């Protein structure tokens, strides 16, 4: 079966109309914007704070919106019908992801403008942000497939927002070196590491490790999402 943009757009359009009436879900966009407004008023905002705001936008918008979009379909028992439709797995997951990607792009763009973030190498920063966006959307898809309702997805995503969205500001409270070493490999820390290196004048070769780790996180999240989706498709919602 060939890939159909018409089917992808139909799924995207349906989700966009439903989400436009859900102010509870859309309110998650406010949190990173408030942070950007608050910290953007300072004279000099450190790059770590800029990246924390970006990570917060990714997890609070991309991951959260994606998870509730999928979970709501399960709650309404309409996901199974979508799985049985002529649309392929790729078309369904792509269509379901477009709303989250659009809202996240708008939120991140606004946050960057409000916080006054500037960089000498948008190509490397953009690559890191793109890989991060893929990871968070895939993570949201996975959480949506594993939860049974919009409310359950909202509860599950809350600790993840703190860990992946604001976890970098709590590292000073952690004394265990082993834990610190492990969490440095998390995608939010890798994006911060990449941005800090670029700020210091690093080139593509210097940040290749961070980009590779972000790509690895994205690949794992995508594979896990597809595997769980296939299991739901074969065994029911």
mmCIF file of N, CA and C in Angstrom, residues 89-216:
data_model
loop_
_atom_site.group_PDB
_atom_site.id
_atom_site.type_symbol
_atom_site.label_atom_id
_atom_site.label_comp_id
_atom_site.label_asym_id
_atom_site.label_seq_id
_atom_site.Cartn_x
_atom_site.Cartn_y
_atom_site.Cartn_z
ATOM 1 N N UNK A 89 0.173 1.983 9.262
ATOM 2 C CA UNK A 89 0.735 2.382 10.554
ATOM 3 C C UNK A 89 1.478 3.710 10.435
ATOM 4 N N UNK A 90 2.264 3.843 9.381
ATOM 5 C CA UNK A 90 3.030 5.073 9.157
ATOM 6 C C UNK A 90 2.108 6.273 8.990
ATOM 7 N N UNK A 91 1.049 6.113 8.218
ATOM 8 C CA UNK A 91 0.108 7.215 7.986
ATOM 9 C C UNK A 91 -0.608 7.609 9.266
ATOM 10 N N UNK A 92 -1.026 6.623 10.050
ATOM 11 C CA UNK A 92 -1.744 6.911 11.297
ATOM 12 C C UNK A 92 -0.838 7.628 12.294
ATOM 13 N N UNK A 93 0.363 7.087 12.504
ATOM 14 C CA UNK A 93 1.273 7.692 13.476
ATOM 15 C C UNK A 93 1.765 9.062 13.002
ATOM 16 N N UNK A 94 1.964 9.211 11.690
ATOM 17 C CA UNK A 94 2.379 10.510 11.153
ATOM 18 C C UNK A 94 1.264 11.535 11.314
ATOM 19 N N UNK A 95 0.053 11.137 10.966
ATOM 20 C CA UNK A 95 -1.087 12.046 11.106
ATOM 21 C C UNK A 95 -1.331 12.440 12.548
ATOM 22 N N UNK A 96 -1.188 11.476 13.454
ATOM 23 C CA UNK A 96 -1.380 11.733 14.882
ATOM 24 C C UNK A 96 -0.287 12.632 15.453
ATOM 25 N N UNK A 97 0.879 12.650 14.810
ATOM 26 C CA UNK A 97 2.012 13.407 15.339
ATOM 27 C C UNK A 97 2.053 14.856 14.850
ATOM 28 N N UNK A 98 1.388 15.140 13.747
ATOM 29 C CA UNK A 98 1.502 16.463 13.136
ATOM 30 C C UNK A 98 0.982 17.587 14.024
ATOM 31 N N UNK A 99 -0.107 17.340 14.741
ATOM 32 C CA UNK A 99 -0.646 18.382 15.631
ATOM 33 C C UNK A 99 0.355 18.698 16.735
ATOM 34 N N UNK A 100 0.921 17.657 17.339
ATOM 35 C CA UNK A 100 1.896 17.846 18.403
ATOM 36 C C UNK A 100 3.131 18.589 17.895
ATOM 37 N N UNK A 101 3.587 18.219 16.704
ATOM 38 C CA UNK A 101 4.764 18.872 16.113
ATOM 39 C C UNK A 101 4.476 20.340 15.841
ATOM 40 N N UNK A 102 3.299 20.626 15.281
ATOM 41 C CA UNK A 102 2.925 22.011 14.968
ATOM 42 C C UNK A 102 2.853 22.864 16.233
ATOM 43 N N UNK A 103 2.146 22.378 17.261
ATOM 44 C CA UNK A 103 2.014 23.136 18.507
ATOM 45 C C UNK A 103 3.364 23.326 19.197
ATOM 46 N N UNK A 104 4.209 22.304 19.139
ATOM 47 C CA UNK A 104 5.525 22.401 19.766
ATOM 48 C C UNK A 104 6.401 23.410 19.044
ATOM 49 N N UNK A 105 6.369 23.371 17.716
ATOM 50 C CA UNK A 105 7.166 24.316 16.934
ATOM 51 C C UNK A 105 6.752 25.759 17.243
ATOM 52 N N UNK A 106 5.441 25.992 17.335
ATOM 53 C CA UNK A 106 4.941 27.334 17.658
ATOM 54 C C UNK A 106 5.386 27.755 19.064
ATOM 55 N N UNK A 107 5.267 26.825 20.016
ATOM 56 C CA UNK A 107 5.625 27.134 21.405
ATOM 57 C C UNK A 107 7.116 27.400 21.547
ATOM 58 N N UNK A 108 7.945 26.528 20.970
ATOM 59 C CA UNK A 108 9.398 26.698 21.062
ATOM 60 C C UNK A 108 9.834 27.991 20.383
ATOM 61 N N UNK A 109 9.260 28.268 19.197
ATOM 62 C CA UNK A 109 9.598 29.506 18.486
ATOM 63 C C UNK A 109 9.272 30.737 19.309
ATOM 64 N N UNK A 110 8.107 30.738 19.950
ATOM 65 C CA UNK A 110 7.701 31.866 20.794
ATOM 66 C C UNK A 110 8.602 31.979 22.016
ATOM 67 N N UNK A 111 8.927 30.838 22.625
ATOM 68 C CA UNK A 111 9.800 30.842 23.808
ATOM 69 C C UNK A 111 11.187 31.379 23.479
ATOM 70 N N UNK A 112 11.737 30.977 22.324
ATOM 71 C CA UNK A 112 13.061 31.451 21.915
ATOM 72 C C UNK A 112 13.059 32.963 21.714
ATOM 73 N N UNK A 113 11.977 33.460 21.154
ATOM 74 C CA UNK A 113 11.873 34.905 20.923
ATOM 75 C C UNK A 113 11.728 35.663 22.237
ATOM 76 N N UNK A 114 10.898 35.143 23.137
ATOM 77 C CA UNK A 114 10.670 35.820 24.416
ATOM 78 C C UNK A 114 11.900 35.793 25.316
ATOM 79 N N UNK A 115 12.641 34.688 25.282
ATOM 80 C CA UNK A 115 13.824 34.572 26.147
ATOM 81 C C UNK A 115 15.059 35.202 25.514
ATOM 82 N N UNK A 116 14.956 35.548 24.231
ATOM 83 C CA UNK A 116 16.071 36.213 23.559
ATOM 84 C C UNK A 116 17.230 35.291 23.227
ATOM 85 N N UNK A 117 16.945 34.022 22.967
ATOM 86 C CA UNK A 117 18.021 33.076 22.688
ATOM 87 C C UNK A 117 18.664 33.344 21.331
ATOM 88 N N UNK A 118 19.993 33.389 21.325
ATOM 89 C CA UNK A 118 20.757 33.556 20.097
ATOM 90 C C UNK A 118 21.905 32.563 20.100
ATOM 91 N N UNK A 119 22.294 32.112 18.937
ATOM 92 C CA UNK A 119 23.419 31.188 18.831
ATOM 93 C C UNK A 119 24.179 31.456 17.550
ATOM 94 N N UNK A 120 25.455 31.103 17.581
ATOM 95 C CA UNK A 120 26.287 31.301 16.398
ATOM 96 C C UNK A 120 26.190 30.160 15.408
ATOM 97 N N UNK A 121 25.495 29.094 15.780
ATOM 98 C CA UNK A 121 25.388 27.941 14.880
ATOM 99 C C UNK A 121 24.005 27.317 14.998
ATOM 100 N N UNK A 122 23.066 27.895 14.268
ATOM 101 C CA UNK A 122 21.694 27.400 14.310
ATOM 102 C C UNK A 122 21.555 26.010 13.686
ATOM 103 N N UNK A 123 22.499 25.659 12.795
ATOM 104 C CA UNK A 123 22.430 24.352 12.149
ATOM 105 C C UNK A 123 22.582 23.227 13.172
ATOM 106 N N UNK A 124 23.594 23.344 14.039
ATOM 107 C CA UNK A 124 23.817 22.309 15.047
ATOM 108 C C UNK A 124 22.736 22.336 16.123
ATOM 109 N N UNK A 125 22.367 23.525 16.563
ATOM 110 C CA UNK A 125 21.302 23.640 17.568
ATOM 111 C C UNK A 125 19.985 23.118 16.992
ATOM 112 N N UNK A 126 19.715 23.471 15.744
ATOM 113 C CA UNK A 126 18.495 23.007 15.092
ATOM 114 C C UNK A 126 18.461 21.495 14.935
ATOM 115 N N UNK A 127 19.616 20.904 14.622
ATOM 116 C CA UNK A 127 19.691 19.444 14.491
ATOM 117 C C UNK A 127 19.382 18.771 15.826
ATOM 118 N N UNK A 128 19.966 19.321 16.904
ATOM 119 C CA UNK A 128 19.699 18.775 18.239
ATOM 120 C C UNK A 128 18.247 18.918 18.632
ATOM 121 N N UNK A 129 17.663 20.058 18.308
ATOM 122 C CA UNK A 129 16.259 20.283 18.640
ATOM 123 C C UNK A 129 15.339 19.390 17.816
ATOM 124 N N UNK A 130 15.676 19.168 16.556
ATOM 125 C CA UNK A 130 14.860 18.312 15.701
ATOM 126 C C UNK A 130 14.860 16.872 16.212
ATOM 127 N N UNK A 131 16.044 16.373 16.580
ATOM 128 C CA UNK A 131 16.138 15.014 17.124
ATOM 129 C C UNK A 131 15.384 14.906 18.446
ATOM 130 N N UNK A 132 15.483 15.951 19.261
ATOM 131 C CA UNK A 132 14.764 15.964 20.538
ATOM 132 C C UNK A 132 13.258 15.946 20.312
ATOM 133 N N UNK A 133 12.802 16.717 19.338
ATOM 134 C CA UNK A 133 11.369 16.769 19.034
ATOM 135 C C UNK A 133 10.856 15.386 18.615
ATOM 136 N N UNK A 134 11.625 14.709 17.781
ATOM 137 C CA UNK A 134 11.240 13.354 17.356
ATOM 138 C C UNK A 134 11.130 12.437 18.571
ATOM 139 N N UNK A 135 12.107 12.528 19.475
ATOM 140 C CA UNK A 135 12.088 11.683 20.671
ATOM 141 C C UNK A 135 10.847 11.944 21.512
ATOM 142 N N UNK A 136 10.543 13.210 21.779
ATOM 143 C CA UNK A 136 9.430 13.536 22.672
ATOM 144 C C UNK A 136 8.070 13.183 22.054
ATOM 145 N N UNK A 137 7.937 13.339 20.749
ATOM 146 C CA UNK A 137 6.689 12.944 20.097
ATOM 147 C C UNK A 137 6.526 11.421 20.159
ATOM 148 N N UNK A 138 7.629 10.701 19.911
ATOM 149 C CA UNK A 138 7.574 9.230 19.991
ATOM 150 C C UNK A 138 7.296 8.774 21.413
ATOM 151 N N UNK A 139 7.896 9.465 22.393
ATOM 152 C CA UNK A 139 7.636 9.149 23.804
ATOM 153 C C UNK A 139 6.171 9.367 24.136
ATOM 154 N N UNK A 140 5.608 10.473 23.657
ATOM 155 C CA UNK A 140 4.192 10.741 23.886
ATOM 156 C C UNK A 140 3.304 9.686 23.257
ATOM 157 N N UNK A 141 3.677 9.233 22.059
ATOM 158 C CA UNK A 141 2.927 8.166 21.397
ATOM 159 C C UNK A 141 2.942 6.897 22.236
ATOM 160 N N UNK A 142 4.126 6.557 22.733
ATOM 161 C CA UNK A 142 4.279 5.351 23.551
ATOM 162 C C UNK A 142 3.437 5.436 24.821
ATOM 163 N N UNK A 143 3.496 6.575 25.504
ATOM 164 C CA UNK A 143 2.719 6.747 26.739
ATOM 165 C C UNK A 143 1.218 6.696 26.452
ATOM 166 N N UNK A 144 0.803 7.290 25.335
ATOM 167 C CA UNK A 144 -0.611 7.262 24.967
ATOM 168 C C UNK A 144 -1.102 5.853 24.699
ATOM 169 N N UNK A 145 -0.250 5.047 24.083
ATOM 170 C CA UNK A 145 -0.621 3.660 23.794
ATOM 171 C C UNK A 145 -0.658 2.800 25.051
ATOM 172 N N UNK A 146 0.173 3.148 26.031
ATOM 173 C CA UNK A 146 0.252 2.351 27.252
ATOM 174 C C UNK A 146 -0.789 2.748 28.298
ATOM 175 N N UNK A 147 -1.343 3.962 28.185
ATOM 176 C CA UNK A 147 -2.367 4.402 29.132
ATOM 177 C C UNK A 147 -3.755 4.199 28.532
ATOM 178 N N UNK A 148 -4.777 4.271 29.387
ATOM 179 C CA UNK A 148 -6.126 3.925 28.951
ATOM 180 C C UNK A 148 -7.071 5.112 28.796
ATOM 181 N N UNK A 149 -6.669 6.279 29.306
ATOM 182 C CA UNK A 149 -7.559 7.435 29.235
ATOM 183 C C UNK A 149 -6.743 8.715 29.259
ATOM 184 N N UNK A 150 -7.408 9.806 28.913
ATOM 185 C CA UNK A 150 -6.760 11.119 28.925
ATOM 186 C C UNK A 150 -6.254 11.452 30.320
ATOM 187 N N UNK A 151 -7.059 11.168 31.345
ATOM 188 C CA UNK A 151 -6.664 11.479 32.717
ATOM 189 C C UNK A 151 -5.464 10.660 33.158
ATOM 190 N N UNK A 152 -5.467 9.385 32.792
ATOM 191 C CA UNK A 152 -4.337 8.523 33.164
ATOM 192 C C UNK A 152 -3.058 8.991 32.483
ATOM 193 N N UNK A 153 -3.162 9.387 31.226
ATOM 194 C CA UNK A 153 -1.997 9.899 30.505
ATOM 195 C C UNK A 153 -1.475 11.177 31.166
ATOM 196 N N UNK A 154 -2.388 12.025 31.618
ATOM 197 C CA UNK A 154 -1.998 13.270 32.295
ATOM 198 C C UNK A 154 -1.243 12.997 33.588
ATOM 199 N N UNK A 155 -1.670 11.969 34.316
ATOM 200 C CA UNK A 155 -1.007 11.611 35.580
ATOM 201 C C UNK A 155 0.377 11.034 35.316
ATOM 202 N N UNK A 156 0.467 10.153 34.329
ATOM 203 C CA UNK A 156 1.739 9.494 34.021
ATOM 204 C C UNK A 156 2.786 10.492 33.525
ATOM 205 N N UNK A 157 2.365 11.480 32.739
ATOM 206 C CA UNK A 157 3.304 12.420 32.138
ATOM 207 C C UNK A 157 3.862 13.426 33.148
ATOM 208 N N UNK A 158 3.165 13.625 34.273
ATOM 209 C CA UNK A 158 3.580 14.659 35.239
ATOM 210 C C UNK A 158 5.005 14.483 35.757
ATOM 211 N N UNK A 159 5.383 13.296 36.298
ATOM 212 C CA UNK A 159 6.775 13.159 36.754
ATOM 213 C C UNK A 159 7.783 13.263 35.622
ATOM 214 N N UNK A 160 7.371 12.884 34.413
ATOM 215 C CA UNK A 160 8.276 12.970 33.265
ATOM 216 C C UNK A 160 8.545 14.431 32.912
ATOM 217 N N UNK A 161 7.538 15.285 33.100
ATOM 218 C CA UNK A 161 7.727 16.720 32.862
ATOM 219 C C UNK A 161 8.799 17.276 33.796
ATOM 220 N N UNK A 162 8.768 16.846 35.054
ATOM 221 C CA UNK A 162 9.769 17.321 36.012
ATOM 222 C C UNK A 162 11.155 16.769 35.706
ATOM 223 N N UNK A 163 11.224 15.479 35.331
ATOM 224 C CA UNK A 163 12.525 14.842 35.091
ATOM 225 C C UNK A 163 13.168 15.343 33.799
ATOM 226 N N UNK A 164 12.406 15.315 32.703
ATOM 227 C CA UNK A 164 12.969 15.683 31.411
ATOM 228 C C UNK A 164 12.805 17.169 31.085
ATOM 229 N N UNK A 165 11.856 17.823 31.740
ATOM 230 C CA UNK A 165 11.642 19.241 31.475
ATOM 231 C C UNK A 165 12.441 20.153 32.367
ATOM 232 N N UNK A 166 12.512 19.802 33.660
ATOM 233 C CA UNK A 166 13.205 20.681 34.611
ATOM 234 C C UNK A 166 14.271 19.955 35.424
ATOM 235 N N UNK A 167 14.596 18.737 35.018
ATOM 236 C CA UNK A 167 15.546 17.935 35.784
ATOM 237 C C UNK A 167 16.924 18.542 35.913
ATOM 238 N N UNK A 168 17.329 19.330 34.914
ATOM 239 C CA UNK A 168 18.678 19.897 34.939
ATOM 240 C C UNK A 168 18.885 20.881 36.087
ATOM 241 N N UNK A 169 17.818 21.487 36.595
ATOM 242 C CA UNK A 169 17.989 22.466 37.676
ATOM 243 C C UNK A 169 18.082 21.805 39.048
ATOM 244 N N UNK A 170 17.831 20.479 39.093
ATOM 245 C CA UNK A 170 17.885 19.768 40.372
ATOM 246 C C UNK A 170 19.169 18.968 40.557
ATOM 247 N N UNK A 171 20.082 19.044 39.606
ATOM 248 C CA UNK A 171 21.306 18.240 39.696
ATOM 249 C C UNK A 171 22.165 18.617 40.889
ATOM 250 N N UNK A 172 22.091 19.885 41.306
ATOM 251 C CA UNK A 172 22.888 20.330 42.454
ATOM 252 C C UNK A 172 22.462 19.634 43.745
ATOM 253 N N UNK A 173 21.243 19.109 43.761
ATOM 254 C CA UNK A 173 20.735 18.446 44.956
ATOM 255 C C UNK A 173 21.148 16.981 45.028
ATOM 256 N N UNK A 174 21.674 16.455 43.917
ATOM 257 C CA UNK A 174 22.062 15.041 43.856
ATOM 258 C C UNK A 174 23.535 14.900 44.221
ATOM 259 N N UNK A 175 23.810 14.063 45.201
ATOM 260 C CA UNK A 175 25.182 13.862 45.668
ATOM 261 C C UNK A 175 25.795 12.561 45.148
ATOM 262 N N UNK A 176 24.948 11.631 44.723
ATOM 263 C CA UNK A 176 25.433 10.334 44.251
ATOM 264 C C UNK A 176 26.024 10.474 42.850
ATOM 265 N N UNK A 177 27.336 10.222 42.733
ATOM 266 C CA UNK A 177 28.017 10.420 41.460
ATOM 267 C C UNK A 177 27.531 9.444 40.384
ATOM 268 N N UNK A 178 27.161 8.241 40.789
ATOM 269 C CA UNK A 178 26.670 7.242 39.833
ATOM 270 C C UNK A 178 25.378 7.715 39.182
ATOM 271 N N UNK A 179 24.479 8.253 40.006
ATOM 272 C CA UNK A 179 23.202 8.767 39.478
ATOM 273 C C UNK A 179 23.456 9.931 38.535
ATOM 274 N N UNK A 180 24.372 10.815 38.926
ATOM 275 C CA UNK A 180 24.697 11.967 38.074
ATOM 276 C C UNK A 180 25.262 11.524 36.730
ATOM 277 N N UNK A 181 26.101 10.492 36.769
ATOM 278 C CA UNK A 181 26.692 9.978 35.528
ATOM 279 C C UNK A 181 25.629 9.403 34.610
ATOM 280 N N UNK A 182 24.665 8.685 35.199
ATOM 281 C CA UNK A 182 23.603 8.062 34.406
ATOM 282 C C UNK A 182 22.688 9.110 33.785
ATOM 283 N N UNK A 183 22.261 10.098 34.586
ATOM 284 C CA UNK A 183 21.286 11.066 34.074
ATOM 285 C C UNK A 183 21.891 12.003 33.025
ATOM 286 N N UNK A 184 23.212 12.085 32.975
ATOM 287 C CA UNK A 184 23.850 12.912 31.956
ATOM 288 C C UNK A 184 23.574 12.394 30.545
ATOM 289 N N UNK A 185 23.166 11.122 30.447
ATOM 290 C CA UNK A 185 22.868 10.537 29.143
ATOM 291 C C UNK A 185 21.419 10.771 28.724
ATOM 292 N N UNK A 186 20.594 11.333 29.604
ATOM 293 C CA UNK A 186 19.203 11.624 29.254
ATOM 294 C C UNK A 186 19.152 12.687 28.152
ATOM 295 N N UNK A 187 18.134 12.664 27.304
ATOM 296 C CA UNK A 187 18.075 13.590 26.163
ATOM 297 C C UNK A 187 18.079 15.065 26.538
ATOM 298 N N UNK A 188 17.445 15.418 27.655
ATOM 299 C CA UNK A 188 17.446 16.831 28.049
ATOM 300 C C UNK A 188 18.843 17.313 28.411
ATOM 301 N N UNK A 189 19.614 16.474 29.087
ATOM 302 C CA UNK A 189 20.984 16.824 29.436
ATOM 303 C C UNK A 189 21.875 16.868 28.197
ATOM 304 N N UNK A 190 21.623 15.973 27.248
ATOM 305 C CA UNK A 190 22.416 15.957 26.028
ATOM 306 C C UNK A 190 22.174 17.206 25.182
ATOM 307 N N UNK A 191 20.936 17.686 25.138
ATOM 308 C CA UNK A 191 20.649 18.915 24.395
ATOM 309 C C UNK A 191 21.322 20.108 25.062
ATOM 310 N N UNK A 192 21.312 20.101 26.386
ATOM 311 C CA UNK A 192 21.993 21.179 27.119
ATOM 312 C C UNK A 192 23.495 21.130 26.874
ATOM 313 N N UNK A 193 24.059 19.920 26.903
ATOM 314 C CA UNK A 193 25.491 19.762 26.656
ATOM 315 C C UNK A 193 25.863 20.239 25.260
ATOM 316 N N UNK A 194 25.018 19.902 24.282
ATOM 317 C CA UNK A 194 25.257 20.323 22.908
ATOM 318 C C UNK A 194 25.231 21.846 22.788
ATOM 319 N N UNK A 195 24.205 22.468 23.379
ATOM 320 C CA UNK A 195 24.054 23.918 23.294
ATOM 321 C C UNK A 195 25.212 24.635 23.983
ATOM 322 N N UNK A 196 25.639 24.121 25.141
ATOM 323 C CA UNK A 196 26.751 24.735 25.868
ATOM 324 C C UNK A 196 28.043 24.629 25.059
ATOM 325 N N UNK A 197 28.240 23.477 24.404
ATOM 326 C CA UNK A 197 29.445 23.283 23.587
ATOM 327 C C UNK A 197 29.440 24.231 22.388
ATOM 328 N N UNK A 198 28.296 24.361 21.730
ATOM 329 C CA UNK A 198 28.180 25.267 20.583
ATOM 330 C C UNK A 198 28.425 26.704 21.026
ATOM 331 N N UNK A 199 27.902 27.048 22.209
ATOM 332 C CA UNK A 199 28.102 28.394 22.760
ATOM 333 C C UNK A 199 29.587 28.686 22.971
ATOM 334 N N UNK A 200 30.349 27.621 23.248
ATOM 335 C CA UNK A 200 31.789 27.767 23.484
ATOM 336 C C UNK A 200 32.599 27.699 22.200
ATOM 337 N N UNK A 201 31.924 27.574 21.065
ATOM 338 C CA UNK A 201 32.606 27.563 19.779
ATOM 339 C C UNK A 201 32.864 26.193 19.200
ATOM 340 N N UNK A 202 32.236 25.157 19.752
ATOM 341 C CA UNK A 202 32.441 23.794 19.257
ATOM 342 C C UNK A 202 31.849 23.622 17.868
ATOM 343 N N UNK A 203 32.453 22.707 17.097
ATOM 344 C CA UNK A 203 31.965 22.402 15.763
ATOM 345 C C UNK A 203 31.191 21.103 15.731
ATOM 346 N N UNK A 204 30.866 20.658 14.519
ATOM 347 C CA UNK A 204 30.067 19.446 14.362
ATOM 348 C C UNK A 204 30.746 18.223 14.969
ATOM 349 N N UNK A 205 32.049 18.102 14.790
ATOM 350 C CA UNK A 205 32.780 16.960 15.332
ATOM 351 C C UNK A 205 32.747 16.907 16.844
ATOM 352 N N UNK A 206 32.740 18.074 17.473
ATOM 353 C CA UNK A 206 32.760 18.146 18.940
ATOM 354 C C UNK A 206 31.429 17.743 19.560
ATOM 355 N N UNK A 207 30.347 17.938 18.846
ATOM 356 C CA UNK A 207 29.016 17.620 19.398
ATOM 357 C C UNK A 207 28.411 16.377 18.758
ATOM 358 N N UNK A 208 29.209 15.650 17.985
ATOM 359 C CA UNK A 208 28.706 14.455 17.304
ATOM 360 C C UNK A 208 28.188 13.425 18.303
ATOM 361 N N UNK A 209 28.857 13.330 19.464
ATOM 362 C CA UNK A 209 28.429 12.375 20.483
ATOM 363 C C UNK A 209 27.043 12.685 21.009
ATOM 364 N N UNK A 210 26.788 13.956 21.281
ATOM 365 C CA UNK A 210 25.465 14.359 21.776
ATOM 366 C C UNK A 210 24.392 14.130 20.714
ATOM 367 N N UNK A 211 24.704 14.454 19.460
ATOM 368 C CA UNK A 211 23.741 14.231 18.379
ATOM 369 C C UNK A 211 23.456 12.738 18.201
ATOM 370 N N UNK A 212 24.510 11.925 18.347
ATOM 371 C CA UNK A 212 24.330 10.472 18.216
ATOM 372 C C UNK A 212 23.446 9.924 19.325
ATOM 373 N N UNK A 213 23.650 10.417 20.551
ATOM 374 C CA UNK A 213 22.827 9.963 21.672
ATOM 375 C C UNK A 213 21.374 10.402 21.497
ATOM 376 N N UNK A 214 21.166 11.627 21.043
ATOM 377 C CA UNK A 214 19.796 12.104 20.799
ATOM 378 C C UNK A 214 19.136 11.277 19.689
ATOM 379 N N UNK A 215 19.923 10.953 18.664
ATOM 380 C CA UNK A 215 19.400 10.106 17.599
ATOM 381 C C UNK A 215 19.068 8.711 18.104
ATOM 382 N N UNK A 216 19.908 8.196 19.002
ATOM 383 C CA UNK A 216 19.662 6.883 19.592
ATOM 384 C C UNK A 216 18.398 6.861 20.426
#
